[in-house]
């Protein structure tokens, strides 16, 4: 790494024949910085008498006075930079000064004489010379030529020669990668294998630059040109590549806008030039400041392109070109001031070495081949990277023998072949991890197939068993529910017995029962179960569990559960409230429409009134049109009144709408909760039943308290004389149609009267009546029980 400040040189352009030299002196000391002293003469202050005589002193690496020739400039300024570039460092030389001060002359050279060749051709010549001399490395050189004009980049090495304007040249744009490296998109990199090719490219670029230049657009003085030589080198056989760049920069004229005396389009250009030079200056100021973290490179294209050359990885040199005639003294001073600031910038140039992965691969491949050859020589055997099928079989046999061998001293000898040793390890690992694999090999395929089919049928059996269990549970839950219902009914009946008003209740119950019977969902009959299901909402959870189908039992249970659920009252209340609110909203809506049409009517009347009055004014102009109209006023007041009531009603309407929406949401929520509760209850019941299988009774046997039957008979012997009491041991007539009630809890307490059957008549209508009656009664009693509580 080379750390040094930017080297700053000054070059004074020879005076023209008619030019008057300003007062300056050069103090050139060997081994020390040279100093340039500029004196501003008295008569310079725009015609004013100016007694102040000012002297400015500037330090430079070296000052090249008027007689300095191009070869000297090259040797002193450019050659050291070119040498660094050849060594693998980046280098930049830029010329800065006002228009006509000799920047282009210095960088590119004069057009007439060969000796006037500037830094670019001389550097190219030098570089190719050196490359030829150095046979220790392989060099590749490319060149690029970029012109920046009005913040746009153009590729000057466009070979088409078609550009008549700068805009016709390919546009170059800046790209920044994630590592903040600048890439120039669309800038062609042309390979140059020798000096001649490189000079041709320079000539091509200069020609393009010249063609694109119009009198209105003196691009040469108003644009920046960057000629870049890219050198890459590598030693033969090495994968390390060194890449370096040499930027040779001809900047735009540094003069200030006021001095150019131009307007319009040219002024815009001048502003742009000054702007980009201004940004260059800002970058330089920022770089000269200590501890400055942000450098505004991005502000202009030029500073972005030259980013590395300014305060980065580069050996940078500046040439301040001075046109030191009397009229340009102040511009020369400002150029020198700029140079002094640039001189403070420190750069850190590093060797740009990188490893070429492609070369690395080639190298490694070669190494592998060499080693293989050596191995072949030593073993006397040719070796491919993979083992042959035969070799693999041999190895398998060896491994098997080794594993079967009971002798603890037995060894597995596969020879000094890494491939074979590796294969053995892998094979053994497989045997360790899947011992059955090898065993299975011995078994015939038939056996495995048989196993498969056995497995399948076993699975089927398991599934069926599960389903059976599920159904059993369902039945048992229903049975239990029924028992509870009966118990409730019986308890209530006892209460009813004690009550004096029993006969009236019975009558009522009967009448309700008859009504209820008409509705199949409320009719408690086994036959009616199918219709029953239609009134049941599908339960998402259970439907999911039962594969989309909910059993009838489950649906029935849900109906009962729903009825007994505490929230059913809430739902009912909300339903009523909703109904009420809907009616209210409907009514309000109608009223609102009425009011609206009323308002429209009133408005129409006012308009009518206006027309009438206008017509009146035409027929008898004496009438005053603007006169106060009491009728209209009254109409207006009426409208206001209507509007008020409309507003009040509308607000109520809005409020109701909100309430309705809220109620609907609430109901949805309660419904969901109920379903969930049911699901929980259902699965708990199922679990309990599984845990206590002794509770399970026959699905078509429902136990009921004997007292219940007794009281039932007591209450209704007249109406239902067909119901006869039968003993449990007796074979009841019409057995097929009978429902047997039995209560396990009762069984334990009073085993002698464990179960009582209510034989059905066999007449479907009569049976339905009996059952419906029982159910209705039960419901009424239940309700009554609630009231008593
Ligand atoms: P710039 O590029 O700074 O605008 P130029 O390089 O075009 O200035 O120079 C303006 C004119 O002065 C050109 O004709 C050029 O040949 C001439 N000139 C500049 N420097 C020298 C020099 N050192 N010796 C001889 N002629 C020069
Ligand atoms: Mg120029």
Short mmCIF file of C-alpha atoms in Angstrom, two decimals, residues 116-456:
data_model
loop_
_atom_site.label_atom_id
_atom_site.label_comp_id
_atom_site.label_asym_id
_atom_site.label_seq_id
_atom_site.Cartn_x
_atom_site.Cartn_y
_atom_site.Cartn_z
CA UNK A 116 3.64 18.15 -29.60
CA UNK A 117 2.18 14.78 -28.70
CA UNK A 118 0.65 14.96 -25.27
CA UNK A 119 0.52 12.68 -22.28
CA UNK A 120 -1.94 10.13 -23.72
CA UNK A 121 0.03 9.07 -26.82
CA UNK A 122 3.31 9.20 -24.99
CA UNK A 123 1.95 7.11 -22.13
CA UNK A 124 0.52 4.56 -24.54
CA UNK A 125 3.84 4.36 -26.29
CA UNK A 126 5.64 3.98 -23.00
CA UNK A 127 3.28 1.35 -21.62
CA UNK A 128 3.43 -0.88 -24.71
CA UNK A 129 7.18 -0.51 -24.78
CA UNK A 130 7.40 -1.71 -21.22
CA UNK A 131 4.97 -4.55 -21.84
CA UNK A 132 7.04 -5.78 -24.71
CA UNK A 133 10.19 -5.64 -22.67
CA UNK A 134 8.66 -7.60 -19.80
CA UNK A 135 8.28 -11.23 -20.83
CA UNK A 136 7.82 -12.46 -17.25
CA UNK A 137 4.11 -11.63 -17.34
CA UNK A 138 1.16 -11.88 -19.64
CA UNK A 139 -0.45 -8.49 -20.14
CA UNK A 140 -3.81 -7.51 -21.54
CA UNK A 141 -4.67 -3.91 -22.32
CA UNK A 142 -7.99 -2.27 -23.02
CA UNK A 143 -8.89 1.35 -23.53
CA UNK A 144 -12.07 3.33 -23.04
CA UNK A 145 -12.84 6.95 -23.82
CA UNK A 146 -15.66 8.72 -22.03
CA UNK A 147 -16.95 12.23 -22.52
CA UNK A 148 -19.15 13.83 -19.89
CA UNK A 149 -21.23 16.71 -21.11
CA UNK A 150 -24.09 18.30 -19.17
CA UNK A 151 -24.03 15.42 -16.68
CA UNK A 152 -24.40 12.83 -19.44
CA UNK A 153 -21.79 10.30 -20.38
CA UNK A 154 -21.00 9.39 -23.98
CA UNK A 155 -18.86 6.59 -25.34
CA UNK A 156 -16.32 8.16 -27.68
CA UNK A 157 -15.09 4.80 -28.93
CA UNK A 158 -18.21 4.12 -30.94
CA UNK A 159 -16.81 2.66 -34.16
CA UNK A 160 -19.74 3.61 -36.39
CA UNK A 161 -18.47 7.12 -37.16
CA UNK A 162 -22.06 8.15 -37.53
CA UNK A 163 -22.24 10.67 -34.78
CA UNK A 164 -22.90 14.14 -36.05
CA UNK A 165 -23.94 15.24 -32.62
CA UNK A 166 -22.81 14.22 -29.19
CA UNK A 167 -26.30 12.87 -28.54
CA UNK A 168 -25.83 10.32 -31.33
CA UNK A 169 -23.10 8.59 -29.37
CA UNK A 170 -23.98 5.70 -27.05
CA UNK A 171 -25.08 7.04 -23.69
CA UNK A 172 -23.13 5.88 -20.69
CA UNK A 173 -24.79 5.54 -17.31
CA UNK A 174 -23.46 4.96 -13.86
CA UNK A 175 -24.27 1.84 -11.87
CA UNK A 176 -23.30 1.23 -8.31
CA UNK A 177 -23.06 -2.27 -6.91
CA UNK A 178 -23.72 -3.37 -3.35
CA UNK A 179 -20.07 -2.75 -2.49
CA UNK A 180 -20.40 0.80 -3.77
CA UNK A 181 -18.17 0.12 -6.73
CA UNK A 182 -18.92 2.27 -9.74
CA UNK A 183 -19.65 0.56 -13.03
CA UNK A 184 -20.12 2.43 -16.28
CA UNK A 185 -22.89 0.86 -18.27
CA UNK A 186 -22.55 1.11 -22.04
CA UNK A 187 -18.94 2.28 -22.03
CA UNK A 188 -17.08 0.05 -24.46
CA UNK A 189 -13.77 -1.44 -23.45
CA UNK A 190 -11.70 -1.93 -26.59
CA UNK A 191 -8.79 -4.26 -26.49
CA UNK A 192 -5.52 -2.86 -27.79
CA UNK A 193 -2.72 -5.33 -28.24
CA UNK A 194 -0.13 -2.80 -29.32
CA UNK A 195 0.63 0.91 -29.45
CA UNK A 196 -0.75 1.30 -32.94
CA UNK A 197 -4.14 -0.15 -32.03
CA UNK A 198 -4.31 1.98 -28.93
CA UNK A 199 -3.43 5.14 -30.87
CA UNK A 200 -6.06 4.29 -33.46
CA UNK A 201 -8.61 4.12 -30.70
CA UNK A 202 -7.45 7.46 -29.31
CA UNK A 203 -7.76 8.91 -32.80
CA UNK A 204 -11.25 7.39 -33.17
CA UNK A 205 -12.31 8.96 -29.90
CA UNK A 206 -10.88 12.34 -30.74
CA UNK A 207 -12.55 12.26 -34.15
CA UNK A 208 -15.92 11.41 -32.58
CA UNK A 209 -15.37 14.20 -30.13
CA UNK A 210 -14.53 16.63 -32.91
CA UNK A 211 -17.46 15.62 -35.17
CA UNK A 212 -19.88 15.96 -32.30
CA UNK A 213 -18.60 19.41 -31.60
CA UNK A 214 -20.59 22.23 -33.20
CA UNK A 215 -19.91 25.95 -33.01
CA UNK A 216 -22.78 26.28 -30.58
CA UNK A 217 -21.52 23.39 -28.59
CA UNK A 218 -17.81 23.71 -28.03
CA UNK A 219 -17.72 20.41 -26.31
CA UNK A 220 -13.96 20.40 -26.03
CA UNK A 221 -13.97 23.24 -23.55
CA UNK A 222 -17.29 22.51 -21.93
CA UNK A 223 -17.01 18.80 -21.36
CA UNK A 224 -14.80 16.48 -19.41
CA UNK A 225 -12.96 13.73 -21.23
CA UNK A 226 -11.60 10.65 -19.56
CA UNK A 227 -9.28 8.37 -21.53
CA UNK A 228 -8.66 5.18 -19.58
CA UNK A 229 -6.07 2.49 -20.10
CA UNK A 230 -6.94 -0.80 -18.38
CA UNK A 231 -3.99 -3.07 -17.81
CA UNK A 232 -4.21 -6.58 -16.45
CA UNK A 233 -1.25 -8.81 -15.87
CA UNK A 234 -0.51 -12.24 -14.57
CA UNK A 235 2.48 -14.43 -14.28
CA UNK A 236 2.30 -17.58 -16.41
CA UNK A 237 0.83 -20.45 -14.41
CA UNK A 238 -0.42 -18.18 -11.63
CA UNK A 239 -4.10 -17.70 -10.88
CA UNK A 240 -3.44 -14.24 -9.50
CA UNK A 241 -4.34 -11.36 -11.74
CA UNK A 242 -3.37 -7.75 -11.27
CA UNK A 243 -5.70 -5.17 -12.67
CA UNK A 244 -5.04 -1.47 -12.82
CA UNK A 245 -6.48 1.58 -14.49
CA UNK A 246 -4.93 4.78 -15.69
CA UNK A 247 -7.32 7.69 -16.09
CA UNK A 248 -6.07 10.57 -18.21
CA UNK A 249 -8.51 13.39 -17.66
CA UNK A 250 -9.01 16.58 -19.63
CA UNK A 251 -11.41 18.63 -17.53
CA UNK A 252 -13.73 21.36 -18.78
CA UNK A 253 -12.62 24.97 -18.52
CA UNK A 254 -12.63 26.20 -14.97
CA UNK A 255 -13.50 29.81 -15.79
CA UNK A 256 -16.50 31.28 -14.03
CA UNK A 257 -19.76 31.90 -15.87
CA UNK A 258 -19.63 35.68 -15.65
CA UNK A 259 -16.44 35.74 -17.57
CA UNK A 260 -17.63 33.70 -20.51
CA UNK A 261 -20.16 36.39 -21.33
CA UNK A 262 -22.67 34.02 -22.79
CA UNK A 263 -26.37 33.67 -22.34
CA UNK A 264 -29.17 31.25 -23.10
CA UNK A 265 -28.18 27.73 -23.99
CA UNK A 266 -24.49 28.35 -23.58
CA UNK A 267 -25.06 29.78 -20.16
CA UNK A 268 -26.84 26.61 -19.13
CA UNK A 269 -23.84 24.65 -20.33
CA UNK A 270 -21.50 26.91 -18.48
CA UNK A 271 -23.53 26.46 -15.35
CA UNK A 272 -23.38 22.71 -15.77
CA UNK A 273 -19.64 22.81 -16.26
CA UNK A 274 -19.21 24.99 -13.29
CA UNK A 275 -21.58 22.88 -11.33
CA UNK A 276 -19.67 19.69 -11.95
CA UNK A 277 -16.39 21.45 -11.25
CA UNK A 278 -18.03 22.91 -8.20
CA UNK A 279 -18.91 19.40 -7.04
CA UNK A 280 -15.35 18.33 -7.76
CA UNK A 281 -14.22 21.16 -5.56
CA UNK A 282 -16.64 20.14 -2.83
CA UNK A 283 -15.33 16.60 -2.93
CA UNK A 284 -11.80 17.92 -2.69
CA UNK A 285 -12.66 20.21 0.22
CA UNK A 286 -14.38 17.34 1.99
CA UNK A 287 -11.39 15.10 1.42
CA UNK A 288 -8.98 17.75 2.68
CA UNK A 289 -10.94 18.07 5.91
CA UNK A 290 -9.92 15.70 8.64
CA UNK A 291 -12.50 13.29 10.11
CA UNK A 292 -14.95 13.96 7.36
CA UNK A 293 -17.05 10.80 6.97
CA UNK A 294 -19.23 11.75 4.05
CA UNK A 295 -17.69 12.68 0.72
CA UNK A 296 -20.27 13.93 -1.81
CA UNK A 297 -19.03 11.85 -4.77
CA UNK A 298 -22.51 11.08 -5.96
CA UNK A 299 -23.36 14.69 -6.72
CA UNK A 300 -22.02 14.55 -10.25
CA UNK A 301 -21.10 11.97 -12.82
CA UNK A 302 -17.53 13.13 -13.01
CA UNK A 303 -16.88 12.82 -9.28
CA UNK A 304 -18.57 9.42 -9.33
CA UNK A 305 -16.31 8.20 -12.13
CA UNK A 306 -13.20 9.64 -10.52
CA UNK A 307 -14.19 8.45 -7.08
CA UNK A 308 -11.21 6.18 -6.61
CA UNK A 309 -8.85 8.77 -8.02
CA UNK A 310 -9.88 11.26 -5.38
CA UNK A 311 -9.23 10.08 -1.87
CA UNK A 312 -9.25 6.43 -2.79
CA UNK A 313 -7.15 3.65 -4.13
CA UNK A 314 -5.10 5.63 -6.65
CA UNK A 315 -1.89 7.45 -7.39
CA UNK A 316 -3.25 10.77 -8.52
CA UNK A 317 -1.53 13.70 -10.16
CA UNK A 318 -2.95 17.08 -11.08
CA UNK A 319 -1.63 19.51 -13.62
CA UNK A 320 -2.77 23.07 -13.11
CA UNK A 321 -2.58 24.78 -16.50
CA UNK A 322 -2.10 28.51 -16.30
CA UNK A 323 -2.58 31.12 -18.94
CA UNK A 324 -0.67 33.83 -17.25
CA UNK A 325 -1.28 36.81 -19.44
CA UNK A 326 -2.48 39.99 -17.80
CA UNK A 327 -6.18 39.45 -18.48
CA UNK A 328 -6.26 35.99 -16.99
CA UNK A 329 -4.40 36.66 -13.79
CA UNK A 330 -7.41 36.23 -11.53
CA UNK A 331 -8.41 32.94 -13.19
CA UNK A 332 -4.87 31.72 -12.79
CA UNK A 333 -4.99 32.61 -9.12
CA UNK A 334 -8.21 30.68 -8.63
CA UNK A 335 -6.71 27.68 -10.47
CA UNK A 336 -3.72 27.81 -8.14
CA UNK A 337 -5.95 28.06 -5.08
CA UNK A 338 -7.83 24.96 -6.20
CA UNK A 339 -4.53 23.16 -6.72
CA UNK A 340 -3.43 24.00 -3.19
CA UNK A 341 -6.47 22.30 -1.77
CA UNK A 342 -6.02 19.26 -3.99
CA UNK A 343 -2.46 18.98 -2.72
CA UNK A 344 -3.83 18.21 0.73
CA UNK A 345 -5.68 15.09 -0.31
CA UNK A 346 -4.14 11.80 0.70
CA UNK A 347 -4.68 8.69 -1.32
CA UNK A 348 -4.00 5.10 -0.44
CA UNK A 349 -3.11 3.08 -3.45
CA UNK A 350 -3.20 -0.68 -3.07
CA UNK A 351 -2.20 -3.43 -5.43
CA UNK A 352 -5.27 -4.62 -7.25
CA UNK A 353 -4.71 -8.34 -7.10
CA UNK A 354 -7.38 -10.93 -7.42
CA UNK A 355 -7.61 -14.62 -7.96
CA UNK A 356 -9.23 -15.73 -11.15
CA UNK A 357 -11.53 -18.66 -10.30
CA UNK A 358 -11.36 -20.02 -13.83
CA UNK A 359 -7.60 -20.09 -13.71
CA UNK A 360 -7.76 -21.65 -10.27
CA UNK A 361 -9.95 -24.48 -11.57
CA UNK A 362 -7.65 -25.11 -14.49
CA UNK A 363 -4.72 -25.20 -12.12
CA UNK A 364 -6.38 -27.60 -9.70
CA UNK A 365 -7.49 -29.89 -12.50
CA UNK A 366 -3.95 -30.07 -13.72
CA UNK A 367 -2.71 -30.87 -10.24
CA UNK A 368 -5.22 -33.70 -9.93
CA UNK A 369 -4.16 -35.16 -13.24
CA UNK A 370 -0.53 -35.00 -12.20
CA UNK A 371 -1.28 -36.83 -8.99
CA UNK A 372 -3.30 -39.47 -10.81
CA UNK A 373 -0.46 -40.07 -13.18
CA UNK A 374 1.91 -40.45 -10.28
CA UNK A 375 -0.41 -42.92 -8.58
CA UNK A 376 -0.72 -44.94 -11.69
CA UNK A 377 3.02 -45.06 -11.93
CA UNK A 378 3.39 -46.27 -8.35
CA UNK A 379 0.54 -48.85 -8.31
CA UNK A 380 0.93 -49.95 -11.88
CA UNK A 381 -2.86 -49.85 -12.23
CA UNK A 382 -5.09 -47.50 -14.11
CA UNK A 383 -7.70 -45.96 -11.95
CA UNK A 384 -11.02 -44.38 -12.82
CA UNK A 385 -12.90 -42.27 -10.34
CA UNK A 386 -15.69 -44.88 -9.89
CA UNK A 387 -15.53 -48.53 -8.97
CA UNK A 388 -16.73 -51.00 -11.57
CA UNK A 389 -19.79 -53.21 -11.04
CA UNK A 390 -17.57 -56.22 -10.72
CA UNK A 391 -15.43 -54.57 -8.08
CA UNK A 392 -18.54 -53.59 -6.13
CA UNK A 393 -19.86 -57.16 -6.12
CA UNK A 394 -16.50 -58.44 -4.95
CA UNK A 395 -16.54 -55.94 -2.14
CA UNK A 396 -20.07 -56.96 -1.09
CA UNK A 397 -18.93 -60.54 -0.84
CA UNK A 398 -15.88 -59.60 1.16
CA UNK A 399 -17.96 -57.57 3.58
CA UNK A 400 -20.46 -60.38 4.05
CA UNK A 401 -17.73 -62.87 4.72
CA UNK A 402 -16.08 -60.52 7.15
CA UNK A 403 -19.31 -59.96 9.06
CA UNK A 404 -20.14 -63.64 9.25
CA UNK A 405 -16.68 -64.64 10.33
CA UNK A 406 -16.78 -65.51 14.04
CA UNK A 407 -13.03 -65.23 14.35
CA UNK A 408 -12.28 -62.02 16.31
CA UNK A 409 -8.97 -61.66 14.50
CA UNK A 410 -10.47 -61.67 11.04
CA UNK A 411 -9.74 -58.64 8.90
CA UNK A 412 -11.31 -57.00 5.90
CA UNK A 413 -8.59 -56.42 3.38
CA UNK A 414 -9.57 -54.43 0.31
CA UNK A 415 -6.10 -53.16 -0.58
CA UNK A 416 -4.70 -49.64 -0.55
CA UNK A 417 -7.54 -48.14 -2.52
CA UNK A 418 -9.31 -45.24 -0.89
CA UNK A 419 -12.40 -45.74 -3.06
CA UNK A 420 -12.83 -49.32 -1.84
CA UNK A 421 -12.21 -48.42 1.77
CA UNK A 422 -14.82 -45.66 1.55
CA UNK A 423 -17.32 -48.01 -0.06
CA UNK A 424 -16.88 -50.53 2.76
CA UNK A 425 -17.56 -47.91 5.39
CA UNK A 426 -20.67 -46.67 3.63
CA UNK A 427 -21.98 -50.19 3.14
CA UNK A 428 -21.45 -51.08 6.79
CA UNK A 429 -23.17 -47.91 7.89
CA UNK A 430 -26.17 -48.84 5.82
CA UNK A 431 -26.26 -52.28 7.40
CA UNK A 432 -26.05 -50.73 10.84
CA UNK A 433 -28.87 -48.29 10.21
CA UNK A 434 -31.22 -50.62 8.35
CA UNK A 435 -30.48 -54.15 9.47
CA UNK A 436 -33.89 -55.30 8.22
CA UNK A 437 -33.15 -54.25 4.69
CA UNK A 438 -30.65 -56.98 4.23
CA UNK A 439 -32.84 -59.51 6.04
CA UNK A 440 -35.78 -58.70 3.91
CA UNK A 441 -33.76 -59.37 0.83
CA UNK A 442 -33.91 -63.01 1.81
CA UNK A 443 -37.66 -63.04 2.02
CA UNK A 444 -39.68 -63.64 -1.06
CA UNK A 445 -41.70 -60.89 -2.57
CA UNK A 446 -44.88 -62.90 -2.03
CA UNK A 447 -44.48 -62.75 1.67
CA UNK A 448 -44.20 -59.02 1.66
CA UNK A 449 -47.24 -58.70 -0.55
CA UNK A 450 -49.21 -60.92 1.79
CA UNK A 451 -48.11 -58.79 4.66
CA UNK A 452 -49.32 -55.75 2.84
CA UNK A 453 -52.77 -57.12 2.26
CA UNK A 454 -52.97 -58.33 5.87
CA UNK A 455 -52.02 -54.92 7.02
CA UNK A 456 -54.65 -53.35 4.84
#
